[in-house]
GROMACS .gro file of C-alpha atoms in nm:
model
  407
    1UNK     CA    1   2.558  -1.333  -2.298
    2UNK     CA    2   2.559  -1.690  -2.211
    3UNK     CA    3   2.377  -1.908  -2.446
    4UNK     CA    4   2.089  -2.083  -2.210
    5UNK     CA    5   1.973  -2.471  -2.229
    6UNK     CA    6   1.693  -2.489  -2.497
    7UNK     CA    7   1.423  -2.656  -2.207
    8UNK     CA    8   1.494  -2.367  -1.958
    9UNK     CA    9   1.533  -2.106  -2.180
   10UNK     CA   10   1.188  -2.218  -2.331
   11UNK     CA   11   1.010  -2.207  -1.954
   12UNK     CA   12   1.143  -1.827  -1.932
   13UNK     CA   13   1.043  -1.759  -2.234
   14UNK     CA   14   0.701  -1.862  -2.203
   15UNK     CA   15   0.674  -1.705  -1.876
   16UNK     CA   16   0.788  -1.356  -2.009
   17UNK     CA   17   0.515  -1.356  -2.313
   18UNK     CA   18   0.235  -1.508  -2.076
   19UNK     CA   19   0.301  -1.151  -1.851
   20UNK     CA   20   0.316  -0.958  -2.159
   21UNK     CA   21   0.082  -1.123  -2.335
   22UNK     CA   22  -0.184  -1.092  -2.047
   23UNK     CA   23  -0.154  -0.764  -1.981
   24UNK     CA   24  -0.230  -0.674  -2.266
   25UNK     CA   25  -0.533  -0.887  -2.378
   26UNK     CA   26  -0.661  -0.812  -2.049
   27UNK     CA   27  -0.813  -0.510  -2.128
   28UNK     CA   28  -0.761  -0.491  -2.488
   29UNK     CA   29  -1.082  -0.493  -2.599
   30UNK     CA   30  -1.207  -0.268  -2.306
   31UNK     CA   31  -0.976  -0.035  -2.485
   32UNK     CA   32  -1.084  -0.091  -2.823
   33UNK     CA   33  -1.452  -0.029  -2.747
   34UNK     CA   34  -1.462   0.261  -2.482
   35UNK     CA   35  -1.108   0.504  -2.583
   36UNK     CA   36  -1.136   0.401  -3.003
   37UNK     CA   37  -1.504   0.387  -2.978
   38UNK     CA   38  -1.518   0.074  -3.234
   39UNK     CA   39  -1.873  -0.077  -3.281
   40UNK     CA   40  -1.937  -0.442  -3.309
   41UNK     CA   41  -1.866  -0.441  -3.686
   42UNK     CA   42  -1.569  -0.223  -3.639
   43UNK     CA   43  -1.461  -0.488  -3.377
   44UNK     CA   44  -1.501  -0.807  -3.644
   45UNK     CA   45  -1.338  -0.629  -3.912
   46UNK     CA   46  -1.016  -0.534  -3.664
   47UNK     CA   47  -0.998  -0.973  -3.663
   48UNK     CA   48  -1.081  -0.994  -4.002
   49UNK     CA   49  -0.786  -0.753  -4.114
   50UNK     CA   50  -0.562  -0.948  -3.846
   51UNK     CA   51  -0.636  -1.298  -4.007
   52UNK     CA   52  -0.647  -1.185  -4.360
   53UNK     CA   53  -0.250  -1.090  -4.283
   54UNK     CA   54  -0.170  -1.414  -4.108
   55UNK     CA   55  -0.312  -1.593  -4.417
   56UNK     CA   56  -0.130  -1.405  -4.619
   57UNK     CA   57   0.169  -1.404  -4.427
   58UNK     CA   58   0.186  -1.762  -4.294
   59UNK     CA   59   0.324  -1.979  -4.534
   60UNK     CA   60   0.625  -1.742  -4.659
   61UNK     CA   61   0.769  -1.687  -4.286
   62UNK     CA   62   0.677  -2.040  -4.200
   63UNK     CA   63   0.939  -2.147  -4.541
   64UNK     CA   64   1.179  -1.871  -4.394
   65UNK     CA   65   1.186  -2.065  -4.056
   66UNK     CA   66   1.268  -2.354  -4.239
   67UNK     CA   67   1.531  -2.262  -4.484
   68UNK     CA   68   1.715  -2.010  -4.286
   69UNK     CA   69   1.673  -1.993  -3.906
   70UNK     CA   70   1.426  -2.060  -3.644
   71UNK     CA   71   1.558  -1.898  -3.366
   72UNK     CA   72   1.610  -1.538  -3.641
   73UNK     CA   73   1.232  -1.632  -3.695
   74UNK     CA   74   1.119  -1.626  -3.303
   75UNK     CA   75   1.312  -1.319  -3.243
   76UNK     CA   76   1.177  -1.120  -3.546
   77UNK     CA   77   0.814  -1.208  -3.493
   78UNK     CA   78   0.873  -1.089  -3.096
   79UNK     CA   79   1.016  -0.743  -3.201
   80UNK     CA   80   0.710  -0.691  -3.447
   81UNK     CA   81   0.458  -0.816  -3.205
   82UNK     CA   82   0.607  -0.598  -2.971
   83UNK     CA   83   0.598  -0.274  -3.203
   84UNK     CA   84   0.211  -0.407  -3.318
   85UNK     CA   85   0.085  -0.307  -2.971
   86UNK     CA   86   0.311   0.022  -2.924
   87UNK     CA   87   0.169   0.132  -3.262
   88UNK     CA   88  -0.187   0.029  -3.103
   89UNK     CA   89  -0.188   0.171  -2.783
   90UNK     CA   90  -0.079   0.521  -2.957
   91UNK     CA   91  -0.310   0.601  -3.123
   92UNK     CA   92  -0.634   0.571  -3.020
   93UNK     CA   93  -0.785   0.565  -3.366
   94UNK     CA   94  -0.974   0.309  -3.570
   95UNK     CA   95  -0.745   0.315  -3.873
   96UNK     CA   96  -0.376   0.271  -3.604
   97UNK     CA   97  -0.567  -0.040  -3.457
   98UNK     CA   98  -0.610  -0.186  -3.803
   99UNK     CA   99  -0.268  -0.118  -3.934
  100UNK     CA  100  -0.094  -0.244  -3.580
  101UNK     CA  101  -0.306  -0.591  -3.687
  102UNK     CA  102  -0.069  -0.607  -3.975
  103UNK     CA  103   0.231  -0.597  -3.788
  104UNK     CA  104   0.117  -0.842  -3.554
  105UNK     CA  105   0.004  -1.024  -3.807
  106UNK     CA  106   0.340  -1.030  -3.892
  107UNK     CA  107   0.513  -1.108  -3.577
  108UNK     CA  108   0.322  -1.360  -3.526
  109UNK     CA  109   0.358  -1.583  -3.845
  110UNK     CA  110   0.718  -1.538  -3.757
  111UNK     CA  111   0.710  -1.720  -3.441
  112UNK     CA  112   0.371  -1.944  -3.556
  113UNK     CA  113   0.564  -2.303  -3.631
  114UNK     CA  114   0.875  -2.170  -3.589
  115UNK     CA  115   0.866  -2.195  -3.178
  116UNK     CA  116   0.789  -2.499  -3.167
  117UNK     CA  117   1.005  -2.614  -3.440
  118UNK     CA  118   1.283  -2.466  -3.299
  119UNK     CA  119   1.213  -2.637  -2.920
  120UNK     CA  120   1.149  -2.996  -3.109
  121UNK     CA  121   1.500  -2.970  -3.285
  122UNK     CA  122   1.701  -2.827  -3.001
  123UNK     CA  123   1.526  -3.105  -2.715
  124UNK     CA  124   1.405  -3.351  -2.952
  125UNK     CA  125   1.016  -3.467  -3.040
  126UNK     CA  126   0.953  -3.734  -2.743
  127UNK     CA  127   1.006  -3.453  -2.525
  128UNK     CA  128   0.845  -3.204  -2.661
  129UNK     CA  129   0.463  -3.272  -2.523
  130UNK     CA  130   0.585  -3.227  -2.180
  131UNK     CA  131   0.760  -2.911  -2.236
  132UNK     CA  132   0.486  -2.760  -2.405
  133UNK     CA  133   0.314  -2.808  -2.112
  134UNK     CA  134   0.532  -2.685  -1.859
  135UNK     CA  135   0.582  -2.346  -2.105
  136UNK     CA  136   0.228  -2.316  -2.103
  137UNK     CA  137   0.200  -2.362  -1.718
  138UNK     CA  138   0.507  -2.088  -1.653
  139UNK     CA  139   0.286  -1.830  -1.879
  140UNK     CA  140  -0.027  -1.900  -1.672
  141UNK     CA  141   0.108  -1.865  -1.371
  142UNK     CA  142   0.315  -1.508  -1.493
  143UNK     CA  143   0.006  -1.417  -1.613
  144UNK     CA  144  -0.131  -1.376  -1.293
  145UNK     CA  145   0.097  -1.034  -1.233
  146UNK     CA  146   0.008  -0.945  -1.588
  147UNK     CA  147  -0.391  -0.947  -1.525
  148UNK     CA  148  -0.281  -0.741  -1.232
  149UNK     CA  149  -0.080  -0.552  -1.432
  150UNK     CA  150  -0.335  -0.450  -1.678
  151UNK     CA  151  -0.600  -0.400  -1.463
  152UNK     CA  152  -0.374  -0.137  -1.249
  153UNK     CA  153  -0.265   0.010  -1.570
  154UNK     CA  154  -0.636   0.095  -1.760
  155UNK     CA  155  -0.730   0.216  -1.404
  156UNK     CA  156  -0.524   0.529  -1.485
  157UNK     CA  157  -0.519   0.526  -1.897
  158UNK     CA  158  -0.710   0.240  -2.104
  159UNK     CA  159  -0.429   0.236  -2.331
  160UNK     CA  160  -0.111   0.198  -2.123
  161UNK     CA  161  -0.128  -0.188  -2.066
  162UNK     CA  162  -0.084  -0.179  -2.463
  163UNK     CA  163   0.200  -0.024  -2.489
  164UNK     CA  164   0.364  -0.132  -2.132
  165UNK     CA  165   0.323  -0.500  -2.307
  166UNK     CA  166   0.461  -0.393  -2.647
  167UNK     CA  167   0.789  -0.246  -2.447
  168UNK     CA  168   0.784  -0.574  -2.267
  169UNK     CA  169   0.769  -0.816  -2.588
  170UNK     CA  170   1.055  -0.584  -2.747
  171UNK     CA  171   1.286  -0.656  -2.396
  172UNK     CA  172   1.169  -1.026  -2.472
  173UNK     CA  173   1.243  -1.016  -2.838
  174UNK     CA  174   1.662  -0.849  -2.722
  175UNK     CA  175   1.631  -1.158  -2.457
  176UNK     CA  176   1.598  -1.432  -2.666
  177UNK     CA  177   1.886  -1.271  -3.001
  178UNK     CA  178   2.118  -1.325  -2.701
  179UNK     CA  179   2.041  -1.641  -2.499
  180UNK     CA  180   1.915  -1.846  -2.770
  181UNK     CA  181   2.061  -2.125  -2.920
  182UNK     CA  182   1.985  -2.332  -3.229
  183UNK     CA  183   2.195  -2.640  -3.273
  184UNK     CA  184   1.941  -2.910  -3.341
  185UNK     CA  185   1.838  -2.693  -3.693
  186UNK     CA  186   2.021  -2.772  -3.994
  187UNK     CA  187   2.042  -2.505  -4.252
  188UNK     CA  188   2.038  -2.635  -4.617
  189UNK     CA  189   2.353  -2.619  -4.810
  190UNK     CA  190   2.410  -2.247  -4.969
  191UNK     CA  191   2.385  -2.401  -5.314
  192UNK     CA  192   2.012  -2.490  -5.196
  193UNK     CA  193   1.950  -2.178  -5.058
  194UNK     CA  194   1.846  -1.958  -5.335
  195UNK     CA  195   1.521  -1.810  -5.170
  196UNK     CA  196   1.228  -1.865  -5.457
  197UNK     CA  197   1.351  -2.204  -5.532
  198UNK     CA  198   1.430  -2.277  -5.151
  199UNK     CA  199   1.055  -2.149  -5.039
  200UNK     CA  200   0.851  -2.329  -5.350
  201UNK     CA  201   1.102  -2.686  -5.262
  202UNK     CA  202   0.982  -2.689  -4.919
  203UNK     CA  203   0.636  -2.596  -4.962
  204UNK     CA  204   0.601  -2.868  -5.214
  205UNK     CA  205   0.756  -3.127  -4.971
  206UNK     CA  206   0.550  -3.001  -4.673
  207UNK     CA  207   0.223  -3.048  -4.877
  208UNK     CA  208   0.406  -3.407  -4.972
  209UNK     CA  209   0.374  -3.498  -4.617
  210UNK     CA  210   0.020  -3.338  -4.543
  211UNK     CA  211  -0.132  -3.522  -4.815
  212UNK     CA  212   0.022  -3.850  -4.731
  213UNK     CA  213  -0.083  -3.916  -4.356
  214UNK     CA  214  -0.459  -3.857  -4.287
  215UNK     CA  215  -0.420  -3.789  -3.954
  216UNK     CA  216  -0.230  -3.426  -4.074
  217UNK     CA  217  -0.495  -3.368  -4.317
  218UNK     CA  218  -0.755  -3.401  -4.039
  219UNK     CA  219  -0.520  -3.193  -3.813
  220UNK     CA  220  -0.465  -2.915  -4.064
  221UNK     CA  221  -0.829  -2.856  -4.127
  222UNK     CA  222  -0.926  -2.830  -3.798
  223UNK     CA  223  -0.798  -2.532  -3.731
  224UNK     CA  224  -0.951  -2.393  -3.998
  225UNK     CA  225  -1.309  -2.444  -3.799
  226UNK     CA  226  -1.132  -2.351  -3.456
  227UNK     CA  227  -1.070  -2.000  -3.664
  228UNK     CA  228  -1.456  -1.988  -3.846
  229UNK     CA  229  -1.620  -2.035  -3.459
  230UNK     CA  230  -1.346  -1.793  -3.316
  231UNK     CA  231  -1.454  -1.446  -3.381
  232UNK     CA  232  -1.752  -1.406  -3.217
  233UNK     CA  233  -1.645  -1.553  -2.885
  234UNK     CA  234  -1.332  -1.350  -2.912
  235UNK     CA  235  -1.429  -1.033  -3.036
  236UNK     CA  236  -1.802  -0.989  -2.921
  237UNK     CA  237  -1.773  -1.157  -2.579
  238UNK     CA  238  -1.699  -0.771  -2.361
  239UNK     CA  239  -1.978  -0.591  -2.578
  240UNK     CA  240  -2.208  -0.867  -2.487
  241UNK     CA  241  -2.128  -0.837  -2.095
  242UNK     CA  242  -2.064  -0.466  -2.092
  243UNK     CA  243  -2.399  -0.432  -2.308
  244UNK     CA  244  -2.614  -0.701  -2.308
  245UNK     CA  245  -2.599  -0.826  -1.950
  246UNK     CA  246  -2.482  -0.517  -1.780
  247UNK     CA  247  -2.197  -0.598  -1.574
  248UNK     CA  248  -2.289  -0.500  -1.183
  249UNK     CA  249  -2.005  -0.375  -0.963
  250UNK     CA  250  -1.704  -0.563  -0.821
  251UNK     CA  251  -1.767  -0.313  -0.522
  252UNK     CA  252  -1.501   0.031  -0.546
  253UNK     CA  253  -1.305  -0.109  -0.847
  254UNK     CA  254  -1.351   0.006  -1.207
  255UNK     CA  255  -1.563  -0.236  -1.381
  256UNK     CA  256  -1.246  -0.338  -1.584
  257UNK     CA  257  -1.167  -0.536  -1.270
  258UNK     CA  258  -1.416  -0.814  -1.373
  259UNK     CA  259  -1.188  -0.875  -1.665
  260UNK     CA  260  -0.886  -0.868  -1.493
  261UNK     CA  261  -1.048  -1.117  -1.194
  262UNK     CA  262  -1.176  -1.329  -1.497
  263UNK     CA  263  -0.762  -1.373  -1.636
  264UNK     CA  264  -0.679  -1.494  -1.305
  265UNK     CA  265  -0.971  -1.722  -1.272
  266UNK     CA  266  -0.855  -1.845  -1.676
  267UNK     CA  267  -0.496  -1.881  -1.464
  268UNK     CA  268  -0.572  -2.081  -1.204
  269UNK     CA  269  -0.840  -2.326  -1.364
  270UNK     CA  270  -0.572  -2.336  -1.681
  271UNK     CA  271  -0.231  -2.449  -1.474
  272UNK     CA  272  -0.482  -2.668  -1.290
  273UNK     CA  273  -0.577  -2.855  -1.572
  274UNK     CA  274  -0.272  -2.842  -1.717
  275UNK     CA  275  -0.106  -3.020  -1.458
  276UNK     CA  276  -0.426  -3.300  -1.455
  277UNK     CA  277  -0.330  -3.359  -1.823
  278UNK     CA  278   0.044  -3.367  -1.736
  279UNK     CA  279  -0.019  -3.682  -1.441
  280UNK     CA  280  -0.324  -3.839  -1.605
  281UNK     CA  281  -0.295  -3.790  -1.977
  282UNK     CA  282  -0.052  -4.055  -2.167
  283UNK     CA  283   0.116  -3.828  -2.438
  284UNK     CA  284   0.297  -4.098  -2.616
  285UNK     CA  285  -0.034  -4.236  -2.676
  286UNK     CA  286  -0.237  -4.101  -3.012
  287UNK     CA  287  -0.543  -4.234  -2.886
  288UNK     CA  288  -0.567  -4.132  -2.546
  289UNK     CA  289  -0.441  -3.749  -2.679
  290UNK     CA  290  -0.779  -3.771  -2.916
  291UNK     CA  291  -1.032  -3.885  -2.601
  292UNK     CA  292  -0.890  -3.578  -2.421
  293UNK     CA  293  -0.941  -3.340  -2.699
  294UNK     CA  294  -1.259  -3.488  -2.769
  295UNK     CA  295  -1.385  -3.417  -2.449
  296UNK     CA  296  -1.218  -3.078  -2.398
  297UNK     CA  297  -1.428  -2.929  -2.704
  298UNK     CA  298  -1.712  -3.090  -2.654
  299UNK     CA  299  -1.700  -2.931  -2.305
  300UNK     CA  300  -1.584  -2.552  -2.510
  301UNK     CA  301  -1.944  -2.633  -2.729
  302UNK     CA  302  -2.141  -2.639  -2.461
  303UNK     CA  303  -2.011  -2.351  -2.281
  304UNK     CA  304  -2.005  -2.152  -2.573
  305UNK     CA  305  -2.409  -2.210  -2.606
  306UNK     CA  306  -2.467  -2.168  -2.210
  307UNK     CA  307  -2.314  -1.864  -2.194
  308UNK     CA  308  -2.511  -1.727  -2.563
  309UNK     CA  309  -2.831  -1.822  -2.382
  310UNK     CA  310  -2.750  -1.703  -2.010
  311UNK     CA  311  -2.978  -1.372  -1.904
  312UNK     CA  312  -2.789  -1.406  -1.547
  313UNK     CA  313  -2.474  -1.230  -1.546
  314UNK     CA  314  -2.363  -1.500  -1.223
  315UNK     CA  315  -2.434  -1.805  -1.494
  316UNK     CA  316  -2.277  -1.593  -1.783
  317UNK     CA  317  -1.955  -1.552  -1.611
  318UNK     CA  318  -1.934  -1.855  -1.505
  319UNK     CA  319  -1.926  -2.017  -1.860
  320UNK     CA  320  -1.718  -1.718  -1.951
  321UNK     CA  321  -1.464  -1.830  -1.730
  322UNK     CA  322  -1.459  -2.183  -1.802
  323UNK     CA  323  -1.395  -2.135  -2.210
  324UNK     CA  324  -1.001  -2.012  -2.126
  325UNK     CA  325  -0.920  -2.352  -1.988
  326UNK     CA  326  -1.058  -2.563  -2.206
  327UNK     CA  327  -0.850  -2.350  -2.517
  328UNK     CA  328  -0.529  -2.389  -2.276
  329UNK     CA  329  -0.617  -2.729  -2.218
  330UNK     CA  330  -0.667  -2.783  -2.619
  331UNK     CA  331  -0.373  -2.585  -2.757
  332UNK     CA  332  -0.071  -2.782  -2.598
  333UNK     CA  333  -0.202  -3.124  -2.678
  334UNK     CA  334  -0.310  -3.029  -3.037
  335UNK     CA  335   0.041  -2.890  -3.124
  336UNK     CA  336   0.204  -3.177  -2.954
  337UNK     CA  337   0.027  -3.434  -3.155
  338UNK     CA  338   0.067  -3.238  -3.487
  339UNK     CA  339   0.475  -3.272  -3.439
  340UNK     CA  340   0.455  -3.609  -3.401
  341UNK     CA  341   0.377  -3.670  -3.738
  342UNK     CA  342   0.587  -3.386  -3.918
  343UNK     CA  343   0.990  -3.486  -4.009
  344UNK     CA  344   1.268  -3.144  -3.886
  345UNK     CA  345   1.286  -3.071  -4.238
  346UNK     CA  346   0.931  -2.865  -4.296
  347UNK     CA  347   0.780  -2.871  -3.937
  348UNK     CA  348   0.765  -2.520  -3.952
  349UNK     CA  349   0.618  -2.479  -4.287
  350UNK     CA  350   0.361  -2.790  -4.207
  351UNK     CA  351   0.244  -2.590  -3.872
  352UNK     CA  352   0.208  -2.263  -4.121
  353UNK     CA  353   0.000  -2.438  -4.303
  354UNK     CA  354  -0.235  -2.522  -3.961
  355UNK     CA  355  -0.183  -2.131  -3.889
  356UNK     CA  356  -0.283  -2.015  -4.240
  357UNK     CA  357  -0.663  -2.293  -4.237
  358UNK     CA  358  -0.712  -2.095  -3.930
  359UNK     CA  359  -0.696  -1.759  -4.069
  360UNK     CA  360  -0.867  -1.881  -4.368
  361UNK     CA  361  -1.152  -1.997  -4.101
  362UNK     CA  362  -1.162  -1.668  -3.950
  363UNK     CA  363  -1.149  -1.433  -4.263
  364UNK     CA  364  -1.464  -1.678  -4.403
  365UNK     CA  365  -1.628  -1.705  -4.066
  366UNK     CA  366  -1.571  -1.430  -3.866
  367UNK     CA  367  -1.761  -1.194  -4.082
  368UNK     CA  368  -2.047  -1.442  -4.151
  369UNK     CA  369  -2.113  -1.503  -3.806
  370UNK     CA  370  -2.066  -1.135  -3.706
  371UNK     CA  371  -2.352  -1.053  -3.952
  372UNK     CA  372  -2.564  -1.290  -3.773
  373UNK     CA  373  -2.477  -1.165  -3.462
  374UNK     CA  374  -2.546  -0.804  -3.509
  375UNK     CA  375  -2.811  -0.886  -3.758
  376UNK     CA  376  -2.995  -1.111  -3.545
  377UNK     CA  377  -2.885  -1.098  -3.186
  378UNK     CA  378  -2.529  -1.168  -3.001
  379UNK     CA  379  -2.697  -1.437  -2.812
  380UNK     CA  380  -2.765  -1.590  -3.222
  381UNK     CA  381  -2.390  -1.579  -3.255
  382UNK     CA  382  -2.260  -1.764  -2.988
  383UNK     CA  383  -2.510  -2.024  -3.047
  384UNK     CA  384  -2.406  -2.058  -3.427
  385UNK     CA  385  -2.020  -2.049  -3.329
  386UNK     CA  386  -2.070  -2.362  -3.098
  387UNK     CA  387  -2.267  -2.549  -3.428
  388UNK     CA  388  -1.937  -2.452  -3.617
  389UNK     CA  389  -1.756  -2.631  -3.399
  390UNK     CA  390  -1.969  -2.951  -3.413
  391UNK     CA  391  -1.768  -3.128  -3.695
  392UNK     CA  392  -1.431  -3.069  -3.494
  393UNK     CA  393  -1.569  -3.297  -3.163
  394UNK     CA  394  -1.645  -3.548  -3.383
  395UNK     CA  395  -1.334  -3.543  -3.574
  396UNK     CA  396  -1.134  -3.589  -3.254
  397UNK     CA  397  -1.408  -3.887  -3.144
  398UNK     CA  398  -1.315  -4.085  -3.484
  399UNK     CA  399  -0.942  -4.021  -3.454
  400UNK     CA  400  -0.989  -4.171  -3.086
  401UNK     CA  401  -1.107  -4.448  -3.214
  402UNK     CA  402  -0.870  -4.513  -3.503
  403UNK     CA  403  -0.539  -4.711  -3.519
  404UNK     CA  404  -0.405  -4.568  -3.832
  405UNK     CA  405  -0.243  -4.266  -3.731
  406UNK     CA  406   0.012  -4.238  -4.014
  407UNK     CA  407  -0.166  -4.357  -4.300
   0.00000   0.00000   0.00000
């Protein structure tokens, strides 16, 4: 097969994982908690087990990228994510969910770092914020079929969207081992290759560059609060509506049709925004990237404790649906900013290190805050989730204000 132009081939890509992605996550959860039967405990500890892997897992495939080969790296973590929600969608039992969160655990510290590592090298870095936008615009806008999709698919099994994705990531993974190209990455000499000394040279340079720009310090442990506050929105977010507010009916349609209408409202208000950052948002500019952020999350925290506090399902939803933006929003402009500051030679293994404070954040966290939650109320949790997420606003007010970006 013809080897494709790294910028188109990137757009496809996205566009192929936001339909399989979506129709899956869709009704994931719906599936977790009505054909497994998982309780709210059950449902933390499937995260916990998921992040626990990626911190694990992180660094070591994130050195791989690095020293071997991004695009192997992309395609490897695809295939496993792929086989993660086969596995999943199999077998409807607690212990099959938890082991499938090891394999996507997996796939994805393959691809975390590596994707966009492999993009930056093959288009270059001053290009790169605008083509992470326009990916994540081509897998909102395929993830309106895939909400669909999924919807259509747990009307006649709950598990089929699971492994309907799964099939799709492993077409995507085949896709990409033949239309891939990688001639912007640089392989260190064989004599530099030898794997232990390789991994431990890298990592040691990687934390070089972390520890000398404060702006990448700041940046790393960010994401470890993003993945402390991230459970309980995440995880408890369907037991709450299916439970706590008792979702009414979207008139003939299964009640898993609110969570399908909810992707494409997360769609639609996500490629909008996207394209207001794209016109009105200076990339190139450190300072105006901060403002945004800052107001993006502060905007997430307030949602977040709306929504814990609603006792109207109409008000609930509403906040519901206005938290997927304002990650899509966050995500692109956060990774963006983070490879502005990180040389081709550990980006991938710098970006690990982002993925790994977030799994940290989420093994420490998530339980804590699921306690609460179910030890107090749910309402308890999504108000103590938003206070995690405090520090992180005002992290991105000072660096909005600062001028030393590099230091």
């Amino acid at each position: 097969m013809r080897r494709l132009h790294a910028y188109p081939l990137s757009i496809a890509m996205s566009a192929i994982e936001g339909l399989a992605s979506t129709t899956v996550i869709t009704t994931s959860l719906v599936y977790q908690v009505e054909s497994v039967g998982l309780n709210a405990l059950q449902l933390i500890l499937v995260g916990t087990v998921l992040e626990m892997s990626v911190f694990a897992l992180e660094i070591p495939t994130g050195v791989l990228a690095d020293v071997y080969s991004r695009r192997l790296s992309v395609v490897v973590g695809l295939a496993l994510t792929g086989a993660a929600f086969v596995l999943a969608g199999s077998i409807p039992a607690f212990a099959a969910v938890l082991a499938a969160q090891v394999v996507w655990a997996l796939g994805m510290t393959f691809g975390s770092g590596a994707r966009t590592a492999w993009l930056a090298d093959e288009i270059g870095a001053e290009r790169l914020s605008h083509a992470l936008v326009r990916n994540s615009q081509a897998g909102l806008v395929a993830g309106l079929a895939g909400a669909a999709l999924s919807v259509a698919l747990a009307s006649l099994d709950r598990s089929w969207p699971l492994v309907v994705g799964g099939a799709m990531y492993l077409g995507l993974a085949a896709f990409a081992a033949l239309a891939m190209t990688e001639r912007g990455f640089t392989r260190p000499p064989a004599e530099e290759r030898e794997t232990f000394r390789a991994m431990w040279r890298t990592t040691r340079q990687a934390l070089h560059v972390i520890r000398g720009r404060r702006v990448l310090i700041l940046i790393v442990m960010v994401p470890f609060l993003f993945g402390a506050a991230s459970e309980v929105p995440d995880r408890l977010t369907t037991p709450f509506l299916l439970q706590d507010l008792a979702i009414p009916p979207l008139g003939p349609l299964d009640p898993v049709a609110w969570f399908g209408l909810s992707n494409y409202v997360w769609l639609g208000l996500g490629f909008v925004t996207l394209e207001v950052i794209r016109r009105t948002v200076d990339t190139s500019n450190d300072r105006n990237v901060a403002r945004a952020l800052t107001a993006f999350q502060a905007l997430y925290v307030g949602s977040l404790v709306v929504f814990g506090l609603a006792t109207a399902f109409p008000l609930a939803i509403a906040m519901f649906w206005l938290r997927g933006p304002l990650r899509q929003a966050t995500d692109p402009l956060l990774s963006a900013w983070q490879n502005r500051f990180v040389p081709s030679r550990v980006r991938a293994t710098v970006l690990s290190f982002g993925g790994q404070m977030d799994a940290v954040g989420q093994v420490i966290g998530g339980p804590l805050l699921g306690a609460l939650a179910l030890g107090v109320s749910l309402r308890v949790g999504f108000v103590a989730a938003a206070i995690v997420l405090l520090p992180v606003v005002i992290a991105f007010a000072i660096l909005g204000r600062s001028r030393a970006y590099t230091e």
